[in-house]
Every structure is written in structure tokens, then in C-alpha cells.
Coordinates of C-alpha atoms and ligand atoms in Angstrom, one line a residue:
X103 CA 29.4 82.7 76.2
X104 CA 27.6 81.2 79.0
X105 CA 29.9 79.4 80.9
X106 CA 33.2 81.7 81.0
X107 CA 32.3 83.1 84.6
X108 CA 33.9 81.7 87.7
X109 CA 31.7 79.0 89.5
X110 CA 29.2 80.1 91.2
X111 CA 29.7 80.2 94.8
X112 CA 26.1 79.6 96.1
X113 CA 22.4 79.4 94.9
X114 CA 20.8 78.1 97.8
X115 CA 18.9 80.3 100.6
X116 CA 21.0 82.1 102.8
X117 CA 19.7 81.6 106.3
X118 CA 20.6 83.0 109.8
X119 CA 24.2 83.2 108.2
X120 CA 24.1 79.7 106.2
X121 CA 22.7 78.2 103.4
X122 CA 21.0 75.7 102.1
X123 CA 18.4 74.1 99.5
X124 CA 14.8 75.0 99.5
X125 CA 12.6 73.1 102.3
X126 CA 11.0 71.7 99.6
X127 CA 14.4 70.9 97.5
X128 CA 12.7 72.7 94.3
X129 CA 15.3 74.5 92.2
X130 CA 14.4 76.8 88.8
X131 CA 16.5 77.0 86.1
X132 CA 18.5 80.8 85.3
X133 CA 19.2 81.4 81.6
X134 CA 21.5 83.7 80.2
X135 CA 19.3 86.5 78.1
X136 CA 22.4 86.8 75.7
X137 CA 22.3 82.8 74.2
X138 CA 18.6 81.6 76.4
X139 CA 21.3 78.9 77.7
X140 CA 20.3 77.5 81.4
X141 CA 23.8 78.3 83.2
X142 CA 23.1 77.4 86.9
X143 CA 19.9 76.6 89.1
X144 CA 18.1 78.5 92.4
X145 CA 16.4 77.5 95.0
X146 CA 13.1 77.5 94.5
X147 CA 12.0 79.3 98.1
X148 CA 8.5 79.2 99.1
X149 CA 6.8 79.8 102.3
X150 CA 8.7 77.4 104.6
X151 CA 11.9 78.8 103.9
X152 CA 10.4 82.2 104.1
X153 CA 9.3 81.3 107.8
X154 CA 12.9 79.9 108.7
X155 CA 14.3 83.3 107.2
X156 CA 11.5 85.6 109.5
X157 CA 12.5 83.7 112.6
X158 CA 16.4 83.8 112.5
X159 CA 15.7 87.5 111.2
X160 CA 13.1 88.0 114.5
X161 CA 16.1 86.4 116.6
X162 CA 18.9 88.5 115.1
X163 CA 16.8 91.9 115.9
X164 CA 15.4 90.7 119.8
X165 CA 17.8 89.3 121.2
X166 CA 20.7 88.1 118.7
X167 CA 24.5 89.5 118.2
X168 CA 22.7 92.3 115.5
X169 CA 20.6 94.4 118.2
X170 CA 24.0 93.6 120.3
X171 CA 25.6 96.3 117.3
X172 CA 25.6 100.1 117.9
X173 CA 25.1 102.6 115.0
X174 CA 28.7 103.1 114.6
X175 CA 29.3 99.2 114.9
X176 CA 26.3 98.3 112.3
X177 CA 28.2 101.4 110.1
X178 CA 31.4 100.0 110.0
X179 CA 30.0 96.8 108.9
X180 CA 28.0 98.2 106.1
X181 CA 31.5 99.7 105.2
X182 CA 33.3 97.2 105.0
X183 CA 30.8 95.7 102.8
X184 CA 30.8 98.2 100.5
X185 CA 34.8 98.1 100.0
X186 CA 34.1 93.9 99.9
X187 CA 31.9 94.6 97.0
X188 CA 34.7 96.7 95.1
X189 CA 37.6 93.8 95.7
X190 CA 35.4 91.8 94.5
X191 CA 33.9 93.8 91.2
X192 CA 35.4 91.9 88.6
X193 CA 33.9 88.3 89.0
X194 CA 30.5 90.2 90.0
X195 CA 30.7 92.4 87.1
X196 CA 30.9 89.0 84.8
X197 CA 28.2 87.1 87.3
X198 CA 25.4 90.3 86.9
X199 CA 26.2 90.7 82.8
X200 CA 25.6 86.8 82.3
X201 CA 22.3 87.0 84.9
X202 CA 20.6 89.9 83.2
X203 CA 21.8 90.2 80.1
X204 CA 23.6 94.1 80.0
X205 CA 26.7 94.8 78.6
X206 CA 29.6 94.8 81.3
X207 CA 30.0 98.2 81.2
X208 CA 26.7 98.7 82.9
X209 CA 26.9 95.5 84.9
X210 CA 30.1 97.5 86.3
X211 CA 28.3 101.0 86.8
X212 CA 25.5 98.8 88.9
X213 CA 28.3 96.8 91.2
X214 CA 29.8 100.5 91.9
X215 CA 26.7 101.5 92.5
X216 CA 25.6 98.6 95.0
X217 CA 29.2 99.7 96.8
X218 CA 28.1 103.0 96.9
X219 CA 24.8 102.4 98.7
X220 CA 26.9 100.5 101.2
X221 CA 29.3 103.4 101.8
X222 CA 26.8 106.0 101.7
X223 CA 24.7 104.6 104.3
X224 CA 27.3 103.3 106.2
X225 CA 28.5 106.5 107.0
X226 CA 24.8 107.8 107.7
X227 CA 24.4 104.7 110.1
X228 CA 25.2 107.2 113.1
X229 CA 24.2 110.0 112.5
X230 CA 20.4 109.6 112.4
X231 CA 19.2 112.3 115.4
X232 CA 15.7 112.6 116.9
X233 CA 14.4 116.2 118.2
X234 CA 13.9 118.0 121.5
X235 CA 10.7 119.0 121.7
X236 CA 9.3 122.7 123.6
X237 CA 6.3 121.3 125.5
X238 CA 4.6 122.8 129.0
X239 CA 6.9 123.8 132.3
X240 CA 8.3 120.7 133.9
X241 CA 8.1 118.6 131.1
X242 CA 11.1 117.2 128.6
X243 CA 10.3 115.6 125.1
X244 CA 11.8 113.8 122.7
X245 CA 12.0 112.2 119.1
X246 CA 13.7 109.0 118.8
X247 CA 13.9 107.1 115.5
X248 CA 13.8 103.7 116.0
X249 CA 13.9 100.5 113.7
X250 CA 10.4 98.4 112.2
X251 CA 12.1 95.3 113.5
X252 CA 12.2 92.4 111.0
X253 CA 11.7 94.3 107.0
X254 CA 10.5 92.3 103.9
X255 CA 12.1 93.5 100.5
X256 CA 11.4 92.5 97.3
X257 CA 13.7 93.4 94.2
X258 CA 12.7 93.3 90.2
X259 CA 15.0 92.3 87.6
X260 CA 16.5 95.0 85.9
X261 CA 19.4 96.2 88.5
X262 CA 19.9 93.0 91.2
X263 CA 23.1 94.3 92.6
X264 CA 21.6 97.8 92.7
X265 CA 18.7 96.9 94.2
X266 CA 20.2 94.7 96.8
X267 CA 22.3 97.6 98.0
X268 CA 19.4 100.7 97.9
X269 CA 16.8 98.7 99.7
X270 CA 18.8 96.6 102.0
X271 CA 21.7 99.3 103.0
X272 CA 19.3 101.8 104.5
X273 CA 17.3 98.9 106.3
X274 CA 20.3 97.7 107.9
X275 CA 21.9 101.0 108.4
X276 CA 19.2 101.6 111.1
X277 CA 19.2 98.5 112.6
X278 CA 16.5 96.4 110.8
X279 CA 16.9 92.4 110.7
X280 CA 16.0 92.0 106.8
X281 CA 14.5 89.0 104.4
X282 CA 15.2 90.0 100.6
X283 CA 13.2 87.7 97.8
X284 CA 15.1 89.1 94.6
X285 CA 13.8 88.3 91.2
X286 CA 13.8 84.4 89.6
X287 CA 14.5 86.0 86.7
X288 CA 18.0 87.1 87.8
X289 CA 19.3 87.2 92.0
X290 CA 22.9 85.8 91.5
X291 CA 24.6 88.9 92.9
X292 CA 22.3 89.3 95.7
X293 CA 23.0 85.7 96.1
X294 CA 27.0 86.4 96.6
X295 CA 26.6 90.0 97.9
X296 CA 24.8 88.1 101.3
X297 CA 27.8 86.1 101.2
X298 CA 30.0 89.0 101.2
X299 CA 28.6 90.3 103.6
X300 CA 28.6 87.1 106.2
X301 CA 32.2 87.6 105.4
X302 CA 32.6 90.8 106.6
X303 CA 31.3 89.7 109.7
X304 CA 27.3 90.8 109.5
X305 CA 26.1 88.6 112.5
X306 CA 23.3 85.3 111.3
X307 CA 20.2 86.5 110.7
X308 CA 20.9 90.3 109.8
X309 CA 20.4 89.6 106.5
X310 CA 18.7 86.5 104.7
X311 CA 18.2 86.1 101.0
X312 CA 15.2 83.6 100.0
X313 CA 14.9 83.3 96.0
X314 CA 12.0 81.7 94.2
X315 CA 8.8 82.3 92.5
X316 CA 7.3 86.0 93.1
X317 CA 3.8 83.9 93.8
X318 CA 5.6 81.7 96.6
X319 CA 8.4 83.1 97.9
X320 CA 7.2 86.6 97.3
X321 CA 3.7 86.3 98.4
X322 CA 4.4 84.4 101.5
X323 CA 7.2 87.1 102.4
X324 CA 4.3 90.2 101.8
X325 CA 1.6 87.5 103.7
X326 CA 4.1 87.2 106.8
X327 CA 2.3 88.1 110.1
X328 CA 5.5 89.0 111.3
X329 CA 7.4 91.4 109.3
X330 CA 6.9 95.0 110.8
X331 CA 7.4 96.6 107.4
X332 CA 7.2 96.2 103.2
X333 CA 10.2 97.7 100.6
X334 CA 8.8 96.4 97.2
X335 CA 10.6 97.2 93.7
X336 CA 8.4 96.1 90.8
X337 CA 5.3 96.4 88.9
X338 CA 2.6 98.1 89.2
X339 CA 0.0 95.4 89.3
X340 CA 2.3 92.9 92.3
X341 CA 2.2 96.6 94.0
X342 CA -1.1 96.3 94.6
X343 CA -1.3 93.2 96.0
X344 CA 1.6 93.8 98.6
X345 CA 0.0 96.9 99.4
X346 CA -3.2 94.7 99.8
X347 CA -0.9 92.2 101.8
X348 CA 1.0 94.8 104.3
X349 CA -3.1 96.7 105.0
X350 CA -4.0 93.0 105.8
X351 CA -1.3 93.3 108.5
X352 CA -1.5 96.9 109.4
X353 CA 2.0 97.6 108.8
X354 CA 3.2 100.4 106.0
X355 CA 5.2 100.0 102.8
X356 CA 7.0 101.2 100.3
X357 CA 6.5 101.0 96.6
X358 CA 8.7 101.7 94.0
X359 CA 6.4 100.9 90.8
X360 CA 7.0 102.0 86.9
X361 CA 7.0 104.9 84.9
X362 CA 6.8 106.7 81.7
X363 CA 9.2 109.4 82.3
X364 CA 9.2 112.0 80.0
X365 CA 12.1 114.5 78.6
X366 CA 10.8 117.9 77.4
X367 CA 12.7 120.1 75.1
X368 CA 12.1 123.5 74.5
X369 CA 13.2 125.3 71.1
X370 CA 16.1 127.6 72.8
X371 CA 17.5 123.8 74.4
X372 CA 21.3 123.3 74.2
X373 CA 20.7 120.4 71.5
X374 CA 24.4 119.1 71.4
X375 CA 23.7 118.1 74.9
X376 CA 20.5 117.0 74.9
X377 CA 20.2 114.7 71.9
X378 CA 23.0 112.0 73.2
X379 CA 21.1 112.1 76.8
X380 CA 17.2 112.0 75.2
X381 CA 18.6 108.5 73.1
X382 CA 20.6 107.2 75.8
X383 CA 18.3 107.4 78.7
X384 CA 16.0 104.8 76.7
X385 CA 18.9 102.6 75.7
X386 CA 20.3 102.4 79.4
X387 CA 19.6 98.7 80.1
X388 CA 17.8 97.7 77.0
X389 CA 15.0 100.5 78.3
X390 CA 14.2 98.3 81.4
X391 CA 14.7 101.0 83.9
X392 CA 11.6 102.2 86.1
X393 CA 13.1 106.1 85.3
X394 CA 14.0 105.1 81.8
X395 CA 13.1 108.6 79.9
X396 CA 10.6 106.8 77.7
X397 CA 9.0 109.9 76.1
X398 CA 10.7 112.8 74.6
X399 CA 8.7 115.6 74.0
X400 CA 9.7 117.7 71.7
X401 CA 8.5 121.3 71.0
X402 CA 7.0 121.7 67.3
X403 CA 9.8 124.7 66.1
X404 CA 12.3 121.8 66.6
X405 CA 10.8 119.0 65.6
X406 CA 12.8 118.8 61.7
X407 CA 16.2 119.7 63.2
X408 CA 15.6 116.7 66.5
X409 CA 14.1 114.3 64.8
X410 CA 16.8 113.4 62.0
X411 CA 19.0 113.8 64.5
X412 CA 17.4 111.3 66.5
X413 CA 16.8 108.6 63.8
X414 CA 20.6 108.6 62.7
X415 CA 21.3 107.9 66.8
X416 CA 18.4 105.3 66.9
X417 CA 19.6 104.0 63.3
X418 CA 23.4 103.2 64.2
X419 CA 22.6 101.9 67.7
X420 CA 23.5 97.4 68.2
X421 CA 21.8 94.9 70.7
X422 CA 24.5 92.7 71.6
X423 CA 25.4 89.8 73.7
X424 CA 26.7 91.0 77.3
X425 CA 30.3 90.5 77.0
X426 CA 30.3 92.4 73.2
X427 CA 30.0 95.8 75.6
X428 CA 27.9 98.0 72.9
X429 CA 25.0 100.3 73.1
X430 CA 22.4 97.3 74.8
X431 CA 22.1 93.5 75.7
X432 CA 19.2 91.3 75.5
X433 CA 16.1 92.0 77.3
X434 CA 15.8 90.0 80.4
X435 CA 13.4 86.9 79.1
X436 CA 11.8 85.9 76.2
X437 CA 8.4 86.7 77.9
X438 CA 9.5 90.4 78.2
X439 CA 10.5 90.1 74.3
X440 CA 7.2 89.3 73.7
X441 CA 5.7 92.0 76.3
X442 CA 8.2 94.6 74.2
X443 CA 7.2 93.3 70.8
X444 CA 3.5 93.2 71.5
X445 CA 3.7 96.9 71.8
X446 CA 5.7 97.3 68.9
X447 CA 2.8 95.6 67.0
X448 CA 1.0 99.1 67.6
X449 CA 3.6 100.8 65.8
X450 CA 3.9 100.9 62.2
X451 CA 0.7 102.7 61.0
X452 CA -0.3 106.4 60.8
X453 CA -1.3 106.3 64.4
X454 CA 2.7 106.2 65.5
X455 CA 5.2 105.3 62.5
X456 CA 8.4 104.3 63.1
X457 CA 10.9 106.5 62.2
X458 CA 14.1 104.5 63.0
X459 CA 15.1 100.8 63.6
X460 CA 18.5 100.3 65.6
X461 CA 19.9 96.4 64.7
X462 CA 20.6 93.5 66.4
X463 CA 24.2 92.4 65.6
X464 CA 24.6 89.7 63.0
X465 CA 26.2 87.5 65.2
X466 CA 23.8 87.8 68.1
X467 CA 22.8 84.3 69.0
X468 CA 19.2 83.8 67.7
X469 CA 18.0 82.2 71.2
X470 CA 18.9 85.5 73.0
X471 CA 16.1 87.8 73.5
X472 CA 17.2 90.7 71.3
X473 CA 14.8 93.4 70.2
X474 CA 15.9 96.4 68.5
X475 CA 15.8 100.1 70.0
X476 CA 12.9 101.7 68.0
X477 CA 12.1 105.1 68.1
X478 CA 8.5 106.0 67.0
X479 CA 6.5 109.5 66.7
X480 CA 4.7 111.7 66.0
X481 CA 2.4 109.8 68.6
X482 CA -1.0 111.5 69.9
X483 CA -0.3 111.8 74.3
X484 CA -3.2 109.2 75.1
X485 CA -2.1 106.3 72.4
X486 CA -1.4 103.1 74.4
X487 CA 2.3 103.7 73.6
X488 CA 2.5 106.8 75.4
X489 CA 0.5 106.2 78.0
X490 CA 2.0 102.5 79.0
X491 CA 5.4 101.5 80.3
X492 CA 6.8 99.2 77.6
X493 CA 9.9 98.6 79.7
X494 CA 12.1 98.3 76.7
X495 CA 14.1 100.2 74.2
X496 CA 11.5 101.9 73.1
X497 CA 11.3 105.8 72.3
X498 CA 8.3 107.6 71.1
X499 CA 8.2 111.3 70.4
X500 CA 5.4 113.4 70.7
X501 CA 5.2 117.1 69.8
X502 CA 3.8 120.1 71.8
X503 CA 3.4 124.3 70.9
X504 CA 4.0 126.2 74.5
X505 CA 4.5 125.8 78.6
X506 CA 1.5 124.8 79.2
X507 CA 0.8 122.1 76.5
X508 CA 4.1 120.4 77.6
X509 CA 2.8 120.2 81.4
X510 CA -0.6 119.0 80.7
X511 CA 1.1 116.3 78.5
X512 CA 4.2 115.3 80.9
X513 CA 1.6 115.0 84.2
X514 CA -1.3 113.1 81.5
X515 CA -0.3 109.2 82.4
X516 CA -1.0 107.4 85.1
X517 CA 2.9 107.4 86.1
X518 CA 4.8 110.0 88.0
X519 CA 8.4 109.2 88.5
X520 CA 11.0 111.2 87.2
X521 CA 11.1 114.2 84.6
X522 CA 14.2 116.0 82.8
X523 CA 13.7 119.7 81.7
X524 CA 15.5 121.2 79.0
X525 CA 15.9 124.6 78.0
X526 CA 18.0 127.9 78.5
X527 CA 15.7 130.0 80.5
X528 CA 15.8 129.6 84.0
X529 CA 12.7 130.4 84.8
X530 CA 10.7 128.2 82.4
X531 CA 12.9 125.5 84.1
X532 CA 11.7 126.2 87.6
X533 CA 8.3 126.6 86.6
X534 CA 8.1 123.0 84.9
X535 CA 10.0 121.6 87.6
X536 CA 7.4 122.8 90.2
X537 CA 4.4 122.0 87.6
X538 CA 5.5 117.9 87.1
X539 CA 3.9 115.2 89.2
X540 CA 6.4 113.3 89.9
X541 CA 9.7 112.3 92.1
X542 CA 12.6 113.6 90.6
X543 CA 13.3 116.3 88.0
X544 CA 16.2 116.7 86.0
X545 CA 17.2 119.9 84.4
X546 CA 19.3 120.2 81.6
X547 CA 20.6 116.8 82.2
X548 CA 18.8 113.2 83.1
X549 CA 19.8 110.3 84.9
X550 CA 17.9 107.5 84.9
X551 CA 18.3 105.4 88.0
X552 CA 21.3 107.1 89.3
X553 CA 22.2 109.0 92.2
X554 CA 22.8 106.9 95.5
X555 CA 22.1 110.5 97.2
X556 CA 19.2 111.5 95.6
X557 CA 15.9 110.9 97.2
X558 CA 14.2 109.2 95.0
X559 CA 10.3 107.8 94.2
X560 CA 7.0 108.2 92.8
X561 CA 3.5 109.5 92.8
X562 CA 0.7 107.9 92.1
X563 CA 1.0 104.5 89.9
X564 CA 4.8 104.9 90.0
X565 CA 4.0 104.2 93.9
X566 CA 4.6 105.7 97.3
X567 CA 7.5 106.3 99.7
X568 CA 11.5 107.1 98.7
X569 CA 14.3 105.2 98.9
X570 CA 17.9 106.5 98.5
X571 CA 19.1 109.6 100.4
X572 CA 19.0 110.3 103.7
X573 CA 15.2 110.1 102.8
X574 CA 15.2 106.4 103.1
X575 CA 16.5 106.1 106.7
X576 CA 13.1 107.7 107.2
X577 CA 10.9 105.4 105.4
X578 CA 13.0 102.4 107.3
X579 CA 12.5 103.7 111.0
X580 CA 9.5 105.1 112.9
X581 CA 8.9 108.0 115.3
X582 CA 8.4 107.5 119.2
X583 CA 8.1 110.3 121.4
X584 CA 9.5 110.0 124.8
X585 CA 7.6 112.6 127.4
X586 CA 9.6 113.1 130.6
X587 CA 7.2 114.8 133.3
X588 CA 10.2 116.0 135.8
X589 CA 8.7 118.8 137.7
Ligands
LIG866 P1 7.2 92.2 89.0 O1 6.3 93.0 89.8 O2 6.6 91.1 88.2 O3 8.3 91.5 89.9 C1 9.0 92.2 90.9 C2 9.3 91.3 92.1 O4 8.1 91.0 92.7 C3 10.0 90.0 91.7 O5 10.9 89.6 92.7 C4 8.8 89.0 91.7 O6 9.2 87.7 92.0 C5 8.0 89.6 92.8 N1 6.6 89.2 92.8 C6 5.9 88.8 91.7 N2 4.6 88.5 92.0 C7 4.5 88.6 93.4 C8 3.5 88.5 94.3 N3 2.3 88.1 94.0 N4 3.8 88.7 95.6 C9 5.0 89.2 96.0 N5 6.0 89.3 95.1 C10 5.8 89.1 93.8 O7 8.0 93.2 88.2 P2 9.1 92.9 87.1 O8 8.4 92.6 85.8 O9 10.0 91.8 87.6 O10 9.9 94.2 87.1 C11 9.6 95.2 86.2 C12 8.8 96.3 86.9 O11 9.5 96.8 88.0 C13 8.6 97.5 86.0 O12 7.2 97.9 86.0 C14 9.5 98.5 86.5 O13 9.1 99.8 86.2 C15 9.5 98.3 87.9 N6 10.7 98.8 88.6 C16 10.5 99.9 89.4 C17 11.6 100.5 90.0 C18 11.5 101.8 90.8 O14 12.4 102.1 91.6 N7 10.5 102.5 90.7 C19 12.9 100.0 89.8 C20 13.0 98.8 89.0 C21 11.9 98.3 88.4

């Protein structure tokens, strides 16, 4: 199943509008998660290629044919990208499904998506406005939003298309030179959406793409003295240390970290609508989505009318290989297998049984990293499994009596990215929606990781800062005030 994509264009470092091999000529293997069959080799970027990707970055914003661009000219560009990335959705469809493992059917939904971001902000490129501001007699002030300059972005995993387009669209959109080091584990179609894009005519040096180790590539990218600002997409623990890395430079950052979303639903819930959205938002991409609704609480008068319901979804659901298009793929590596499995050692015993096993289809190859969706409960709020972000298909349900129970649970982990809200009284909606500490709340309906529109981000160890949205051409520009003293 490996090989029955079309050869892959490019695997190199793109580089002020070129590309070519790693300084040092290291490359690192990809595997297909479906079979664990080595398909195609990276560059293995590390700090030298990262300083060759600053510079023509640098150059492209001072004094190169990007800065040249105005905000309609950079929009049209990020246009036409996005409508590149739609001719061009079949062979990346097949390219992301074999890179990370998911089923076509959500390798398509993610190259849409990474169009989307394109369109979206290329139609906000221009229309980004500062202020006027009322200040003393002869005086006339102003808000302009300008760009950081050069932007360092780092990408996980789990959506590489997506992620290309939400961190790097916005960037560009307002006139930052950018440097993207996307994941080892899986950066083909970033890889061909830079080349895309050098086709549409981005100028060299508006956009470089440097893959490799997260320790090299990634660290000497955070470490850079001259990058004016940080996007990072990852875990919790690597957020840290690029927040560590951008104080060290006295620049800001963003971080997009985990979570351990939860889904609440009350007794007078529309059930026929919930149930399919509580299971699916935990099988979306094998589970490894940061807003992947990982804990459903459930309020006690339902509990014997969900619960079956729930097992009978868990028990029917099939991890297979990418191009059988079912429920979920493989997980991304075997070392996430093992990550997902060691937690499902906890499970089993009176502390949180397992109420239902999904399967892994028969003819699944046995070197693919397959786990089985596995939906646990009832589970106390503060065992490890409901605390933790497991980061695979993985549900665990916990029981609660009233309002206020359900708040102190949803807000009681050290996460805080995205809720969903499910009941027929308006009220009790708004009231939970304003009581969760978090991003995003859904009610009556969840999406995890969607919504190019919707701002979108976390609070405390789900990070700092929102992407998508107009929100994000915020985060990706700063403030200067202009004071004219004219008499
Ligand atoms: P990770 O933090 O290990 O890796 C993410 C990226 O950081 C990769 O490109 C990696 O190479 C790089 N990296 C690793 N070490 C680095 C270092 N020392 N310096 C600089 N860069 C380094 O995370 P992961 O395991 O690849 O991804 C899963 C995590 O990402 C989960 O916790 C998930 O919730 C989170 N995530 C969050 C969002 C969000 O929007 N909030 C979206 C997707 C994934």
C-alpha cells in the first residue's frame, strides 16, 4: 500500500525559492503508519540550514521582491494558492493519507481545509485597519498594524496540511517572511504545498520549509537571534522550552499545546444528536487531535440509556489502513502506540473498566501501528486517564449529579482548550459556556479542529495566543502608534 502514490516531488529544504539537501546531507527515513514501510527519506535540517532559511527570509522582508508586495498583491497570492491546493487535491490527498496514516476521507477534509486557510486569509490580507486615535488640540494619532518581520513556526504531526495553512496563511497574509520546521514524523505536504506555492509565484524567501529533528532543526529555529516572533503547535512539555527560547530573545509567542476537552450532557440533551458527535469527536484522526473531545461527561439520570448506546458505537468501530477509508487509521508511530497503550495499561481494573473494545480489521498489516478505540468509565475526575491527554482513541466517561458538579469537573485538568455543551435549556447553556476555562465552546454540537473562521486557542497548559480568525492577523502583527503634533 505504500508505494501507490505519485513520486514524490521534493524532500529537500526549500530555501529562498529552491531546494536542496541538508548542509550536512543527513536524511531520516518516513514510514507509512498503515504497513511501518520506509516510503521516501527527508532532509535531516539542523541549524545551518536553519540559518540559510533566516537569512533569505530576513532578505525577502528588508529589502527582497516580498516587502516589494502590497496587501492586495500578497492576497492575491495567498489566493491563488489556495485554488493551487484544490487542483491539486487528489495526489495530496493520497501523499497526507500515506504520511500520517488517516483514512482519505480525512486526509481530504484536511487539504480543503489547508485551501481554506489560504482563501480565508487571502481575502483578509487587505483589510487589516489601524485606529484614529482622540488625543489633545493640534495633535493627530494613529494605529498601524505592522508585521514581526522574519516568523518561526513549528507544526506537530497530526494535521501537516492543516497546520501549514493556519499558521503560515495569517503570517504571510500580513506580510511576514516565514521559516516552517513541520514534524519528522510526517511534513510531505508542507513539503509540496511550499512548492505550490513557488509556483504561484510567492517571491524566494517568503516562505522556507526546513524539516528535521525537533531537537535540531526545531531548537535551532526557537534559539534564532533573529526571528522577531514564535508560532508553535505541539506538546506541552517542547512549549515550554520555546517559550523558554523566544523570553531568551525577548520576542513573544504563540502556543497551541494539548488538551483534554471535555463534552457535558445534561439529562434533557437531544441524544440522537449527541451520541454520533460524543463517539466521533474521539475517533476523528485516531483521537490525535489537540480539541479531540476526550471526556464525555455524562449526567447520572442518563448514564443507563448513554452508556449502552455508547459501547455498541465503540464496539462496531475498525482501525484500518489509510486507503480502506473507515472509522480510523493507524496512530502516527509506533512510539505513540506505545504512549496510547501505556495508558490503556491503567484501564481494566475497578478504578476505570473498559466498557467497549472497537477492532482492528483482520487484514490490517501487523507492522502498522493500530490500537483500538476504547471507551472506558465510570472514571473518578482526578485518575491519570482523565486528567492526561492520551492523544489517541481513547474515550472515558465520567458521571456528574447537577450544574455545578459538571463545571468544577470540566475546568479540574490542567488543560483548557475547547468544551461542547449539551442540553435543551438555553440558559444552562450560557451559563456553562461562560463557567468553562477554556478557548472554544460548542453548544449542542462539537467540532474538533474545525472552523478556519473560528478563533481558536487555549488557556493555561493548552497554551497562549489564537490562531485562526481574524484573531490571528493579531497575534502575527504588532501595534505602533504614529503621533502627528501639527498645530
Ligand atoms: P511535540 O511537541 O513533540 O512536537 C511538535 C513539534 O515540535 C514537531 O515539529 C517537533 O519536531 C518539534 N519539536 C520537538 N522538540 C523540539 C524542541 N526541543 N525545540 C523545538 N521544536 C521541537 O508534539 P507532538 O508529539 O509531535 O504532537 C502532539 C502534541 O501536539 C499533542 O500534545 C497535541 O495536543 C499538540 N497539538 C496541539 C494543537 C493545538 O492547536 N492546540 C494542534 C495539534 C497538536
Amino acid at each position: 500500500m505504500s508505494l501507490d502514490v505519485d513520486p514524490i516531488a521534493e524532500t529537500g529544504c526549500f530555501i529562498d525559492g529552491g531546494w536542496r539537501p541538508a548542509v550536512s546531507g543527513q536524511t531520516i527515513d518516513v514510514q507509512c503508519p498503515s504497513d511501518g514501510a520506509v516510503f521516501a527519506t527527508i532532509a535531516a535540517g539542523d541549524a545551518p540550514d536553519v540559518d540559510l532559511a533566516v537569512a533569505a527570509a530576513r532578505r525577502a522582508f528588508e529589502e527582497g521582491a516580498w516587502s516589494q508586495l502590497s496587501a492586495v498583491e500578497r492576497g492575491r497570492l495567498l489566493t491563488a494558492l489556495g485554488a493551487k491546493i484544490e487542483g491539486a487535491a487528489a495526489r495530496l490527498t493520497q501523499l497526507e493519507a500515506q504520511d500520517t496514516g488517516k483514512p482519505l476521507a480525512q486526509a481530504a477534509a484536511d487539504i480543503t481545509a489547508a485551501a481554506r486557510y489560504f482563501e480565508f486569509y487571502g481575502g483578509a490580507a487587505d483589510k487589516l485597519h489601524g485606529e484614529t486615535l482622540p488625543f489633545l488640540p493640534g495633535y493627530a494619532v494613529q494605529t498601524v498594524r505592522e508585521p514581526h518581520g522574519v516568523t518561526g513556526h513549528i507544526i506537530p504531526w497530526n494535521y501537516p496540511a492543516q497546520m501549514f495553512g493556519r499558521t503560515l496563511a495569517p503570517a504571510l497574509a500580513t506580510g511576514n517572511a516565514v521559516v516552517l520546521k513541520p514534524a519528522e514524523d510526517a511534513c510531505l505536504t508542507p513539503l509540496a504545498l511550499a512548492g505550490l506555492a513557488a509556483e504561484v509565484g510567492f517571491p524566494p524567501g517568503a516562505i522556507n520549509v526546513v524539516p528535521g529533528l525537533g531537537t535540531a532543526a526545531g531548537a535551532a529555529l526557537t534559539a534564532h537571534g533573529d526571528v522577531d516572533f514564535l508560532s508553535f503547535t505541539g506538546s506541552a512539555g517542547v512549549g515550554v522550552q520555546v517559550q523558554t527560547a523566544a523570553a531568551q530573545n525577548h520576542i513573544a509567542c504563540t502556543l497551541e499545546l494539548g488538551g483534554k476537552s471535555p463534552q457535558i450532557l445534561f439529562d434533557d440533551a437531544d441524544l440522537a444528536a449527541a451520541l454520533p458527535v460524543l463517539a466521533g469527536a474521539i475517533v476523528q484522526n485516531g483521537g490525535q487531535t489537540c480539541s479531540a473531545g476526550s471526556r464525555a461527561l455524562i449526567q447520572r439520570g442518563l448514564w443507563d440509556r448513554v452508556i449502552p448506546a455508547l459501547v455498541q458505537r465503540f464496539g462496531a468501530l475498525v482501525a484500518v489502513p489509510h486507503d480502506a477509508d473507515a472509522d480510523l487509521g493507524a496512530l502516527i508511530s509506533a512510539r505513540q502506540k506505545a504512549r496510547v497503550l501505556g495508558y490503556l495499561d491503567r484501564a481494566g481494573g475497578a478504578d476505570a473498566p473498559i466498557l467497549a473494545t472497537g477492532q482492528i480489521a483482520p487484514d490490517a498489516p501487523t507492522t502498522g501501528h493500530y490500537v483500538a478505540p476504547t471507551l472506558i468509565g465510570p472514571v473518578a475526575p482526578d485518575y491519570v486517564l482523565a486528567q492526561e491527554e492520551v492523544f489517541g482513541p481513547v474515550l472515558v466517561c465520567i458521571p456528574f449529579e447537577d450544574e455545578a458538579e459538571a463545571i468544577r469537573i470540566a475546568n479540574a485538568t490542567p488543560y483548557g482548550l475547547v468544551a461542547g455543551i449539551w442540553s435543551a435549556d438555553g440558559g444552562r447553556l450560557m451559563r456553562m459556556a461562560k463557567a468553562m476555562r477554556c478557548g472554544q465552546v460548542f453548544l449542542n454540537g462539537y467540532g474538533a479542529g474545525g472552523g478556519i473562521e473560528l478563533p481558536f486557542g487555549g488557556v493555561r497548559k493548552s497554551g497562549h495566543g489564537r490562531e485562526k480568525g481574524l484573531a490571528a492577523l493579531q497575534e502575527f502583527t504588532r501595534l505602533k502608534t504614529i503621533v502627528h503634533r501639527h498645530g
